[in-house]
Short mmCIF file of C-alpha atoms and ligand atoms in Angstrom, two decimals:
data_model
loop_
_atom_site.label_atom_id
_atom_site.label_comp_id
_atom_site.label_asym_id
_atom_site.label_seq_id
_atom_site.Cartn_x
_atom_site.Cartn_y
_atom_site.Cartn_z
CA MET A 358 24.74 13.36 25.35
CA GLU A 359 26.03 16.80 24.81
CA GLU A 360 29.81 15.22 24.12
CA ASN A 361 28.75 14.32 20.43
CA LYS A 362 26.68 17.21 19.68
CA ARG A 363 27.64 18.66 16.20
CA ILE A 364 26.16 20.54 13.43
CA ILE A 365 24.19 18.73 10.99
CA LYS A 366 24.12 19.84 7.50
CA ASP A 367 23.08 18.62 4.02
CA CYS A 368 20.05 16.77 5.67
CA LYS A 369 17.55 15.80 3.21
CA VAL A 370 15.03 13.99 5.37
CA VAL A 371 13.94 13.91 8.94
CA ILE A 372 11.85 10.71 9.76
CA ILE A 373 9.98 10.56 12.89
CA GLY A 374 8.39 7.21 14.24
CA GLY A 375 6.21 6.72 17.31
CA SER A 376 3.62 4.94 18.80
CA ALA A 377 1.53 5.09 21.89
CA GLY A 378 2.21 8.59 23.69
CA SER A 379 3.89 9.98 20.51
CA LEU A 380 1.07 12.06 19.25
CA GLN A 381 1.34 14.73 22.42
CA VAL A 382 5.01 15.15 21.72
CA LEU A 383 4.43 15.64 17.72
CA LEU A 384 1.98 18.44 18.86
CA GLN A 385 4.59 19.71 21.08
CA ILE A 386 7.05 20.01 18.31
CA LEU A 387 5.70 19.98 14.73
CA PRO A 388 3.65 23.45 15.34
CA PHE A 389 6.76 25.02 16.58
CA ILE A 390 8.97 24.41 13.48
CA GLU A 391 8.89 27.64 11.47
CA ASN A 392 8.85 27.82 7.61
CA PRO A 393 10.73 27.44 5.31
CA ILE A 394 12.65 24.02 6.32
CA SER A 395 15.48 23.03 4.00
CA PHE A 396 14.40 19.23 4.52
CA ALA A 397 11.36 17.03 4.46
CA ILE A 398 9.97 15.50 7.45
CA VAL A 399 8.18 12.31 7.25
CA ILE A 400 6.08 10.88 10.37
CA VAL A 401 5.41 7.16 10.32
CA VAL A 402 3.01 6.41 13.59
CA HIS A 403 1.09 3.54 14.36
CA ARG A 404 -2.66 4.28 14.77
CA LYS A 405 -6.16 2.93 14.37
CA GLN A 406 -7.89 2.49 10.89
CA SER A 407 -10.59 4.42 12.25
CA ASP A 408 -8.69 7.61 12.95
CA GLU A 409 -7.81 7.55 9.30
CA GLN A 410 -7.47 11.48 8.38
CA THR A 411 -7.59 12.90 11.81
CA LEU A 412 -3.92 13.21 12.55
CA GLU A 413 -3.30 14.99 9.24
CA ALA A 414 -6.22 17.22 9.70
CA LEU A 415 -5.07 18.18 13.22
CA LEU A 416 -1.39 18.72 12.33
CA ALA A 417 -2.49 20.68 9.35
CA LEU A 418 -4.36 23.06 11.49
CA LYS A 419 -1.53 23.56 14.06
CA SER A 420 1.54 23.47 11.83
CA GLN A 421 3.09 26.35 9.91
CA VAL A 422 4.71 23.92 7.75
CA LYS A 423 2.41 22.60 5.01
CA VAL A 424 1.28 18.98 5.66
CA ILE A 425 0.73 16.71 2.39
CA ASP A 426 -1.71 14.27 2.40
CA VAL A 427 0.37 11.06 0.95
CA GLU A 428 -0.64 9.48 -1.89
CA ASP A 429 1.38 6.92 -3.89
CA LYS A 430 4.39 8.19 -5.64
CA VAL A 431 4.02 11.76 -4.37
CA ALA A 432 7.35 13.85 -4.69
CA LEU A 433 9.38 14.22 -1.65
CA LYS A 434 10.33 17.59 -1.45
CA PRO A 435 12.12 19.84 1.13
CA GLY A 436 9.72 22.38 2.89
CA PHE A 437 6.97 19.58 3.55
CA ILE A 438 5.27 17.50 6.55
CA TYR A 439 4.60 14.00 5.04
CA ILE A 440 2.57 11.66 6.99
CA ALA A 441 2.54 7.88 6.33
CA PRO A 442 -1.24 6.89 5.71
CA SER A 443 -2.75 4.31 7.93
CA ASN A 444 -2.92 0.78 6.38
CA TYR A 445 -0.13 0.96 3.89
CA HIS A 446 3.53 0.36 4.35
CA LEU A 447 5.18 3.78 3.41
CA LEU A 448 8.53 3.10 1.28
CA PHE A 449 11.00 5.68 -0.44
CA GLU A 450 12.04 5.32 -3.90
CA LYS A 451 14.99 6.38 -5.89
CA GLU A 452 13.36 8.68 -7.85
CA LYS A 453 12.82 10.71 -4.68
CA THR A 454 9.00 9.78 -4.43
CA LEU A 455 7.14 7.92 -1.71
CA SER A 456 5.24 4.79 -2.51
CA LEU A 457 2.70 2.42 -0.46
CA ASP A 458 2.67 -1.09 -0.15
CA THR A 459 -0.17 -3.12 1.40
CA SER A 460 1.82 -6.36 2.23
CA GLU A 461 1.34 -8.14 5.45
CA LYS A 462 0.85 -6.28 8.67
CA ILE A 463 4.24 -6.29 10.96
CA ASN A 464 3.56 -7.19 14.50
CA TYR A 465 0.13 -6.00 14.11
CA SER A 466 1.19 -2.87 12.37
CA ARG A 467 0.94 -1.43 9.09
CA PRO A 468 2.82 1.14 8.33
CA THR A 469 5.78 -0.20 10.78
CA ILE A 470 8.46 2.15 11.69
CA ASP A 471 11.54 -0.46 10.55
CA VAL A 472 10.04 -0.88 7.45
CA SER A 473 9.98 3.11 6.50
CA PHE A 474 13.34 3.80 8.28
CA GLU A 475 15.02 1.07 6.61
CA SER A 476 13.73 2.37 3.37
CA ALA A 477 14.52 5.74 3.88
CA ALA A 478 18.04 5.00 5.11
CA GLU A 479 18.73 2.94 1.83
CA ILE A 480 17.90 6.31 -0.37
CA TYR A 481 19.22 8.77 1.90
CA GLY A 482 22.09 7.36 3.72
CA SER A 483 23.86 10.18 5.48
CA ALA A 484 21.53 12.90 4.67
CA LEU A 485 18.88 11.08 6.79
CA VAL A 486 17.67 12.07 10.62
CA GLY A 487 15.75 9.29 12.04
CA ILE A 488 14.00 10.29 15.46
CA LEU A 489 12.19 7.46 17.51
CA LEU A 490 9.35 8.83 20.11
CA SER A 491 7.33 7.13 22.76
CA GLY A 492 5.61 3.65 22.22
CA SER A 493 5.15 0.32 23.73
CA ASN A 494 6.58 -1.96 21.55
CA SER A 495 9.80 -2.53 19.82
CA ASP A 496 9.21 -1.30 16.27
CA GLY A 497 11.91 1.00 15.18
CA THR A 498 15.05 -0.31 16.81
CA ILE A 499 15.95 -2.28 13.56
CA GLY A 500 15.16 0.73 11.55
CA MET A 501 17.48 2.86 13.68
CA LYS A 502 20.16 0.42 13.09
CA ALA A 503 19.59 0.52 9.46
CA ILE A 504 19.94 4.60 9.64
CA GLN A 505 23.11 4.33 11.53
CA ASN A 506 24.61 1.82 9.12
CA ALA A 507 23.75 3.91 6.34
CA GLY A 508 25.76 7.03 8.16
CA GLY A 509 22.53 8.74 9.31
CA ILE A 510 21.75 10.40 12.30
CA THR A 511 19.88 8.82 15.20
CA VAL A 512 17.85 10.59 17.93
CA VAL A 513 15.77 8.88 20.64
CA GLN A 514 13.04 10.36 23.08
CA ASN A 515 14.39 10.31 26.62
CA PRO A 516 12.69 7.28 28.07
CA VAL A 517 12.01 9.25 30.90
CA SER A 518 10.07 11.93 29.15
CA ALA A 519 8.24 9.58 27.13
CA GLU A 520 4.41 8.49 28.31
CA MET A 521 5.57 4.85 26.93
CA SER A 522 9.41 4.22 27.47
CA PHE A 523 9.46 0.92 26.01
CA MET A 524 10.04 1.66 22.45
CA PRO A 525 12.85 4.35 23.12
CA ASN A 526 14.46 2.12 25.90
CA ASN A 527 14.70 -0.78 23.47
CA ALA A 528 16.27 1.51 20.66
CA ILE A 529 18.64 2.77 23.45
CA LEU A 530 19.56 -0.77 24.43
CA HIS A 531 20.19 -2.06 21.11
CA THR A 532 21.63 0.83 19.17
CA GLN A 533 23.78 3.61 20.13
CA PRO A 534 21.59 6.52 19.42
CA ASP A 535 23.72 9.70 18.80
CA TYR A 536 21.31 11.54 20.98
CA VAL A 537 18.82 10.90 23.90
CA LEU A 538 16.77 14.20 24.35
CA ASN A 539 13.63 15.10 25.82
CA THR A 540 10.77 16.62 24.01
CA GLU A 541 11.94 20.31 24.12
CA GLU A 542 15.46 19.63 22.80
CA ILE A 543 14.20 17.33 20.01
CA LEU A 544 12.36 20.74 18.96
CA ALA A 545 15.73 22.69 19.47
CA PHE A 546 17.64 19.91 17.56
CA ILE A 547 15.40 19.75 14.80
CA LYS A 548 15.53 24.06 14.53
CA GLU A 549 19.41 23.37 14.29
CA ILE A 550 19.64 21.09 11.47
CA ASN A 551 20.97 22.74 8.32
CA PRO A 552 22.11 26.18 9.54
CA ASP A 553 22.46 28.66 6.70
CA MET B 971 18.43 -7.38 1.68
CA ILE B 972 19.75 -8.10 -1.82
CA GLU B 973 21.55 -5.66 -3.77
CA ASP B 974 20.27 -3.46 -6.60
CA ILE B 975 22.29 -4.96 -9.48
CA GLU B 976 21.11 -8.45 -8.31
CA LEU B 977 17.49 -7.22 -8.44
CA GLU B 978 18.07 -5.84 -11.89
CA ALA B 979 19.86 -9.03 -13.07
CA LEU B 980 16.68 -11.11 -11.87
CA ILE B 981 14.15 -8.56 -13.58
CA ASN B 982 16.34 -9.29 -16.82
CA ASP B 983 16.52 -13.07 -16.62
CA VAL B 984 12.90 -13.28 -15.70
CA TYR B 985 11.87 -11.18 -18.78
CA GLU B 986 14.41 -13.10 -21.14
CA TYR B 987 13.77 -16.65 -20.15
CA TYR B 988 9.71 -16.27 -19.60
CA GLY B 989 8.47 -13.05 -20.82
CA PHE B 990 7.35 -11.56 -17.47
CA ASP B 991 8.40 -7.96 -17.62
CA PHE B 992 8.98 -6.68 -13.90
CA GLY B 993 11.27 -3.67 -15.22
CA SER B 994 8.44 -1.09 -14.19
CA TYR B 995 7.54 -2.30 -11.01
CA SER B 996 8.15 0.01 -8.17
CA ARG B 997 11.88 -0.85 -6.80
CA ALA B 998 11.49 -0.44 -3.01
CA SER B 999 8.56 -2.88 -2.55
CA LEU B 1000 9.50 -5.30 -5.53
CA LYS B 1001 13.12 -5.47 -3.44
CA ARG B 1002 11.96 -6.21 -0.27
CA ARG B 1003 9.39 -8.96 -1.74
CA VAL B 1004 12.25 -10.41 -3.77
CA SER B 1005 14.55 -10.48 -0.62
CA ARG B 1006 11.81 -11.94 1.31
CA VAL B 1007 11.55 -15.14 -1.00
CA PHE B 1008 15.34 -15.47 -1.15
CA TYR B 1009 15.69 -15.75 2.21
CA LEU B 1010 12.44 -17.91 2.88
CA ASP B 1011 13.59 -20.50 0.38
CA GLY B 1012 17.15 -20.89 2.15
CA PHE B 1013 19.25 -19.43 -0.61
CA LYS B 1014 22.57 -18.12 0.61
CA HIS B 1015 24.15 -16.88 -2.76
CA PHE B 1016 22.28 -14.71 -5.37
CA HIS B 1017 23.72 -16.69 -8.32
CA GLU B 1018 22.24 -19.89 -7.11
CA PHE B 1019 19.00 -18.42 -6.80
CA LEU B 1020 19.05 -16.65 -10.14
CA SER B 1021 20.35 -20.02 -11.72
CA LYS B 1022 17.37 -21.97 -10.12
CA VAL B 1023 14.85 -19.22 -11.59
CA ARG B 1024 16.62 -19.69 -14.90
CA THR B 1025 16.24 -23.33 -15.02
CA ASP B 1026 13.18 -24.55 -13.15
CA PRO B 1027 9.99 -22.80 -14.57
CA GLU B 1028 7.84 -24.04 -11.62
CA TYR B 1029 10.23 -22.56 -9.42
CA CYS B 1030 10.00 -19.01 -11.09
CA LYS B 1031 6.30 -19.30 -11.07
CA ARG B 1032 6.52 -19.86 -7.40
CA MET B 1033 8.64 -16.91 -6.89
CA ILE B 1034 6.64 -14.73 -8.92
CA ASP B 1035 3.27 -15.86 -7.25
CA GLU B 1036 5.61 -15.17 -3.83
CA ILE B 1037 6.61 -11.52 -4.99
CA THR B 1038 3.46 -10.43 -5.66
CA VAL B 1039 1.42 -8.78 -2.63
CA ASN B 1040 -1.99 -10.49 -2.60
CA VAL B 1041 -3.34 -9.03 1.10
CA THR B 1042 -6.88 -8.25 0.54
CA GLU B 1043 -10.49 -7.97 2.36
CA MET B 1044 -13.97 -8.01 1.83
CA PHE B 1045 -15.56 -4.48 1.55
CA ARG B 1046 -11.97 -3.12 2.40
CA ASP B 1047 -12.53 0.51 2.93
CA PRO B 1048 -16.44 0.39 3.66
CA SER B 1049 -17.11 4.25 2.55
CA PHE B 1050 -15.96 3.16 -0.84
CA TYR B 1051 -18.32 0.28 -0.97
CA MET B 1052 -21.27 2.65 0.48
CA THR B 1053 -20.59 4.74 -2.72
CA LEU B 1054 -20.71 1.79 -4.96
CA ARG B 1055 -23.88 0.72 -3.43
CA LYS B 1056 -25.81 3.87 -2.93
CA ASP B 1057 -24.68 5.74 -6.09
CA ILE B 1058 -22.63 3.67 -8.75
CA LEU B 1059 -24.43 0.56 -9.20
CA PRO B 1060 -28.03 2.01 -9.07
CA LEU B 1061 -26.96 4.35 -11.99
CA LEU B 1062 -25.62 1.30 -13.82
CA GLY B 1063 -28.65 -0.72 -12.85
CA THR B 1064 -30.57 1.39 -15.41
CA LYS B 1065 -28.66 -0.48 -18.25
CA PRO B 1066 -29.83 -4.14 -19.69
CA PHE B 1067 -26.48 -5.48 -18.93
CA ILE B 1068 -23.61 -4.43 -16.37
CA ARG B 1069 -20.03 -5.61 -17.24
CA ILE B 1070 -17.43 -5.25 -14.41
CA TRP B 1071 -13.75 -5.93 -14.36
CA HIS B 1072 -11.71 -6.46 -11.47
CA ALA B 1073 -8.27 -6.13 -12.53
CA GLY B 1074 -5.98 -7.42 -10.09
CA CYS B 1075 -8.58 -9.06 -7.86
CA SER B 1076 -6.15 -11.38 -5.80
CA THR B 1077 -7.78 -14.08 -4.06
CA GLY B 1078 -11.29 -12.75 -4.90
CA GLU B 1079 -12.84 -10.88 -1.58
CA GLU B 1080 -13.37 -7.86 -3.61
CA VAL B 1081 -15.34 -9.88 -6.38
CA TYR B 1082 -17.48 -11.64 -3.78
CA SER B 1083 -18.08 -8.30 -2.04
CA MET B 1084 -19.46 -7.00 -5.36
CA ALA B 1085 -21.35 -9.75 -5.97
CA ILE B 1086 -23.34 -9.25 -2.67
CA MET B 1087 -24.29 -5.90 -3.33
CA LEU B 1088 -25.35 -6.44 -6.83
CA LYS B 1089 -27.59 -9.49 -5.41
CA GLU B 1090 -29.15 -7.23 -2.61
CA LEU B 1091 -29.85 -4.29 -5.39
CA GLY B 1092 -31.43 -7.15 -7.71
CA LEU B 1093 -28.79 -6.55 -10.39
CA LEU B 1094 -26.88 -9.81 -10.18
CA HIS B 1095 -28.64 -11.77 -12.37
CA LYS B 1096 -28.10 -9.16 -15.52
CA SER B 1097 -24.13 -8.46 -14.38
CA ILE B 1098 -20.82 -10.47 -15.48
CA LEU B 1099 -17.67 -10.20 -13.04
CA TYR B 1100 -14.33 -10.46 -15.10
CA ALA B 1101 -11.89 -11.04 -12.36
CA THR B 1102 -8.13 -11.17 -13.50
CA ASP B 1103 -4.69 -11.36 -11.85
CA ILE B 1104 -0.98 -12.22 -13.27
CA ASN B 1105 -0.84 -14.90 -10.15
CA ALA B 1106 -2.71 -17.81 -11.09
CA ALA B 1107 -2.33 -19.26 -7.49
CA VAL B 1108 -4.69 -16.62 -5.95
CA LEU B 1109 -7.22 -17.24 -8.97
CA GLU B 1110 -7.82 -20.83 -7.90
CA THR B 1111 -8.78 -19.65 -4.21
CA ALA B 1112 -10.90 -16.79 -5.91
CA LYS B 1113 -12.94 -19.53 -7.92
CA SER B 1114 -13.27 -21.76 -4.89
CA GLY B 1115 -14.72 -18.80 -2.93
CA ILE B 1116 -13.53 -20.38 0.14
CA PHE B 1117 -11.92 -17.73 2.77
CA PRO B 1118 -10.41 -18.22 6.27
CA LEU B 1119 -13.27 -18.11 8.99
CA ARG B 1120 -11.07 -15.93 11.23
CA MET B 1121 -11.50 -12.84 8.87
CA ILE B 1122 -15.26 -13.11 8.82
CA LYS B 1123 -16.14 -11.14 11.68
CA ASP B 1124 -14.15 -8.18 10.43
CA TYR B 1125 -15.82 -8.63 6.91
CA ALA B 1126 -19.27 -8.79 8.56
CA ASP B 1127 -18.50 -5.42 10.05
CA ASN B 1128 -17.15 -3.83 6.83
CA TYR B 1129 -20.44 -5.34 5.30
CA ARG B 1130 -22.45 -3.34 7.82
CA ASP B 1131 -20.12 -0.24 7.74
CA SER B 1132 -20.68 -0.06 4.00
CA GLY B 1133 -24.78 -0.28 4.19
CA GLY B 1134 -25.39 -4.05 4.10
CA GLN B 1135 -28.44 -4.85 6.13
CA GLU B 1136 -28.95 -8.67 5.41
CA ASP B 1137 -27.71 -11.30 7.69
CA PHE B 1138 -23.91 -11.63 6.60
CA SER B 1139 -23.61 -15.23 7.52
CA ASP B 1140 -26.54 -16.05 4.89
CA TYR B 1141 -23.79 -16.01 2.52
CA TYR B 1142 -21.30 -18.68 3.35
CA ILE B 1143 -21.36 -22.04 4.91
CA ALA B 1144 -18.63 -22.36 8.01
CA ASN B 1145 -16.73 -25.25 7.93
CA TYR B 1146 -13.60 -26.65 9.55
CA GLY B 1147 -11.90 -22.96 9.94
CA TYR B 1148 -13.19 -21.97 6.39
CA ALA B 1149 -16.06 -20.10 4.74
CA LYS B 1150 -17.24 -21.02 1.50
CA PHE B 1151 -19.45 -18.33 -0.17
CA SER B 1152 -22.32 -19.36 -1.69
CA GLU B 1153 -22.46 -20.61 -5.41
CA ASP B 1154 -25.15 -18.41 -6.38
CA LEU B 1155 -22.66 -15.58 -6.12
CA SER B 1156 -19.71 -16.98 -8.25
CA GLU B 1157 -22.25 -18.00 -11.16
CA LYS B 1158 -21.56 -14.51 -12.66
CA MET B 1159 -18.04 -14.64 -12.25
CA VAL B 1160 -15.40 -15.37 -15.04
CA PHE B 1161 -11.75 -15.71 -13.59
CA SER B 1162 -8.80 -15.67 -15.70
CA GLN B 1163 -5.13 -14.80 -15.85
CA HIS B 1164 -4.10 -11.46 -17.19
CA ASN B 1165 -1.06 -9.58 -17.05
CA LEU B 1166 -1.67 -5.71 -16.97
CA VAL B 1167 1.78 -5.37 -18.32
CA SER B 1168 1.67 -7.08 -21.48
CA ASP B 1169 -1.97 -8.18 -22.07
CA THR B 1170 -4.33 -6.09 -23.89
CA SER B 1171 -7.94 -5.15 -23.39
CA PHE B 1172 -10.42 -7.89 -23.96
CA ASN B 1173 -13.93 -6.50 -23.61
CA GLU B 1174 -15.77 -3.09 -23.01
CA PHE B 1175 -16.76 -2.45 -19.43
CA ASP B 1176 -19.12 -0.45 -17.70
CA LEU B 1177 -17.14 -0.37 -14.09
CA ILE B 1178 -13.41 -1.24 -13.60
CA LEU B 1179 -11.90 -1.65 -10.23
CA CYS B 1180 -8.21 -1.53 -10.07
CA ARG B 1181 -7.48 -1.12 -6.22
CA ASN B 1182 -4.41 -1.32 -4.65
CA VAL B 1183 -2.36 -2.69 -7.68
CA LEU B 1184 -1.19 0.59 -9.12
CA ILE B 1185 0.81 1.57 -6.11
CA TYR B 1186 3.20 -1.79 -7.64
CA PHE B 1187 4.12 0.04 -10.79
CA ASP B 1188 6.01 3.25 -11.31
CA ASN B 1189 4.67 6.41 -13.09
CA ASN B 1190 5.24 5.15 -16.56
CA LEU B 1191 3.62 1.89 -16.09
CA GLN B 1192 0.77 3.18 -14.08
CA LYS B 1193 0.08 5.76 -17.19
CA ARG B 1194 -0.02 2.80 -19.61
CA VAL B 1195 -2.38 0.66 -17.53
CA VAL B 1196 -4.61 3.50 -16.90
CA ASN B 1197 -4.81 4.18 -20.46
CA LEU B 1198 -5.49 0.31 -21.08
CA PHE B 1199 -8.56 0.69 -18.86
CA ASP B 1200 -9.46 3.90 -20.87
CA ASP B 1201 -9.45 1.70 -23.91
CA SER B 1202 -11.74 -1.09 -22.13
CA LEU B 1203 -14.21 1.54 -20.60
CA ALA B 1204 -17.54 2.48 -22.15
CA VAL B 1205 -18.37 6.42 -22.32
CA LEU B 1206 -20.16 7.14 -19.00
CA GLY B 1207 -18.59 3.95 -17.35
CA PHE B 1208 -16.46 4.20 -13.97
CA LEU B 1209 -13.07 3.59 -13.07
CA ALA B 1210 -12.29 2.83 -9.34
CA LEU B 1211 -8.99 2.99 -7.60
CA GLY B 1212 -7.41 2.00 -4.19
CA THR B 1213 -7.86 4.99 -1.72
CA LYS B 1214 -4.21 6.25 -1.96
CA GLU B 1215 -3.98 6.10 -5.82
CA THR B 1216 -4.89 8.83 -8.32
CA ILE B 1217 -5.30 8.90 -12.22
CA LYS B 1218 -3.97 12.40 -12.11
CA TYR B 1219 -0.91 11.88 -13.61
CA SER B 1220 -2.04 9.44 -16.08
CA ILE B 1221 -4.86 10.76 -18.11
CA SER B 1222 -6.01 14.27 -19.45
CA PRO B 1223 -8.50 15.41 -16.62
CA THR B 1224 -10.83 16.87 -19.11
CA LYS B 1225 -11.64 13.19 -19.90
CA TYR B 1226 -12.88 11.96 -16.65
CA LYS B 1227 -14.68 13.52 -13.92
CA GLN B 1228 -14.07 12.22 -10.13
CA PHE B 1229 -17.14 11.25 -8.21
CA GLU B 1230 -17.37 13.34 -5.11
CA ARG B 1231 -14.20 12.52 -3.00
CA GLU B 1232 -13.93 8.91 -3.61
CA LYS B 1233 -11.47 7.49 -5.87
CA ILE B 1234 -14.00 6.72 -8.55
CA TRP B 1235 -13.90 8.46 -11.98
CA ARG B 1236 -16.26 8.43 -14.62
CA LYS B 1237 -15.37 8.80 -18.29
CA ILE B 1238 -17.38 11.53 -19.91
CA LYS B 1239 -15.95 11.37 -23.41
CA GLU B 1240 -14.34 8.99 -25.90
C1 SAM C 1135 -2.63 -5.89 -2.94
S1 SAM C 1135 -3.59 -6.92 -4.12
C2 SAM C 1135 -5.12 -6.20 -4.27
C3 SAM C 1135 -6.40 -6.84 -4.15
C4 SAM C 1135 -7.71 -6.15 -4.40
N1 SAM C 1135 -7.69 -5.52 -5.70
C5 SAM C 1135 -7.79 -5.44 -3.07
O1 SAM C 1135 -7.49 -3.93 -3.08
O2 SAM C 1135 -7.85 -5.70 -2.13
C6 SAM C 1135 -2.79 -6.75 -5.68
C7 SAM C 1135 -2.96 -7.82 -6.78
O3 SAM C 1135 -2.61 -7.32 -7.77
C8 SAM C 1135 -1.75 -8.25 -8.80
N2 SAM C 1135 -0.81 -7.81 -9.73
C9 SAM C 1135 0.44 -7.40 -9.60
N3 SAM C 1135 1.13 -7.22 -10.72
C10 SAM C 1135 0.10 -7.60 -11.59
C11 SAM C 1135 0.14 -7.37 -13.12
N4 SAM C 1135 1.25 -7.03 -13.99
N5 SAM C 1135 -1.11 -7.73 -13.80
C12 SAM C 1135 -2.11 -8.21 -12.85
N6 SAM C 1135 -2.28 -8.32 -11.69
C13 SAM C 1135 -1.08 -7.91 -10.98
C14 SAM C 1135 -1.28 -9.25 -7.70
O4 SAM C 1135 -1.17 -10.46 -8.13
C15 SAM C 1135 -2.18 -9.04 -6.37
O5 SAM C 1135 -3.24 -10.05 -6.43
#
């Protein structure tokens, strides 16, 4: 989708959602992002309650950009990576903080990508980039639509390069993402956000 | 989704007409919850919903019951309960009498979990468990001690992971898809409606649990509520919050000491 390639500026938040097969992708992207970044990165992935802190620990170890352990009402600031804790929905507040919610699981998941994407779109509008990775369910599609409607940019992992293609395929089918990219391209894309 | 100004209009009316103040609730969650009831109850226009809330106290009550998030579990976060069982309760056990407050107890699973541990430690007879919530409907369930049977397997796993060694099924009787917990456990429980936003301290406690309630409040209200707990806590008493909550923004750090890495703080001075 080269034709609609454009410079992305004034981005405040990049939100990345994924499910099965997305961890490897994150590990091929996040460690290669160099400090400082002029936006915040928020990660919302489905995972088991039992691997509570392992994702945070792994990414904190590997990435240069500092990973924040998300607690309720933590300030969302450019320059950091925030990871949605397991067993809570992650929401965005007007005051530029993150808040947590234990309401019912949606399609057996908490957090859900749709809930966080919708909430981020409401607060950040056109200053938001949403990226949807590998997964084997339909979570994320509604969220991607919300981001588009609010004027944000959407990126879907190329289903061919995804370990589980259902989730990216579903989003491509029901929304018209601005970009469909494979893993290296997603990394390059993120590096080009907000050029000085 | 409803609009921001609609939400603010509702908050104003519920306060003006009924005295319930949701003005300091976190907006992101509240908006989702109000939208949910609005669509669930088949409203098309917000003004219809608003006038229903204003004119029908029963409906307003239902709305409040629906917008509060009541999801709970027995022995939620087993490592937290393990710390209570191994460290905190034995410390409190040296006292002649143990007073515990579950603030925002929802349907009571947390309170029954506590009673089971106290019983196993031989402390239940000298304990009293106050359990409060803003939502009157959940308190009725809590009083009955009847929980869905389909959850019991998870609860039994949590119980075991938190250090429980008895046969979990001894604590309830299964019947028609429900598990009714033994009255030996509920004997020492007192349930009552209490609003953390507007009601005051009503006793002095040795342990206060308020888990996954503060996440629904903004920073100011969190601060007020933590100070209400401070007023209600004896020196050397403990305050326990949810795994992603903190008192860090709310109270002087010199007054409280965190217990290891758990979300449990001990009040070290008046
Ligand atoms: C998610 S539940 C937490 C239940 C339990 N403590 C746990 O962690 O599993 C939150 C509870 O807080 C209650 N709540 C919300 N606002 C309140 C208020 N202003 N005063 C007292 N309880 C409140 C809700 O009704 C709900 O039952």
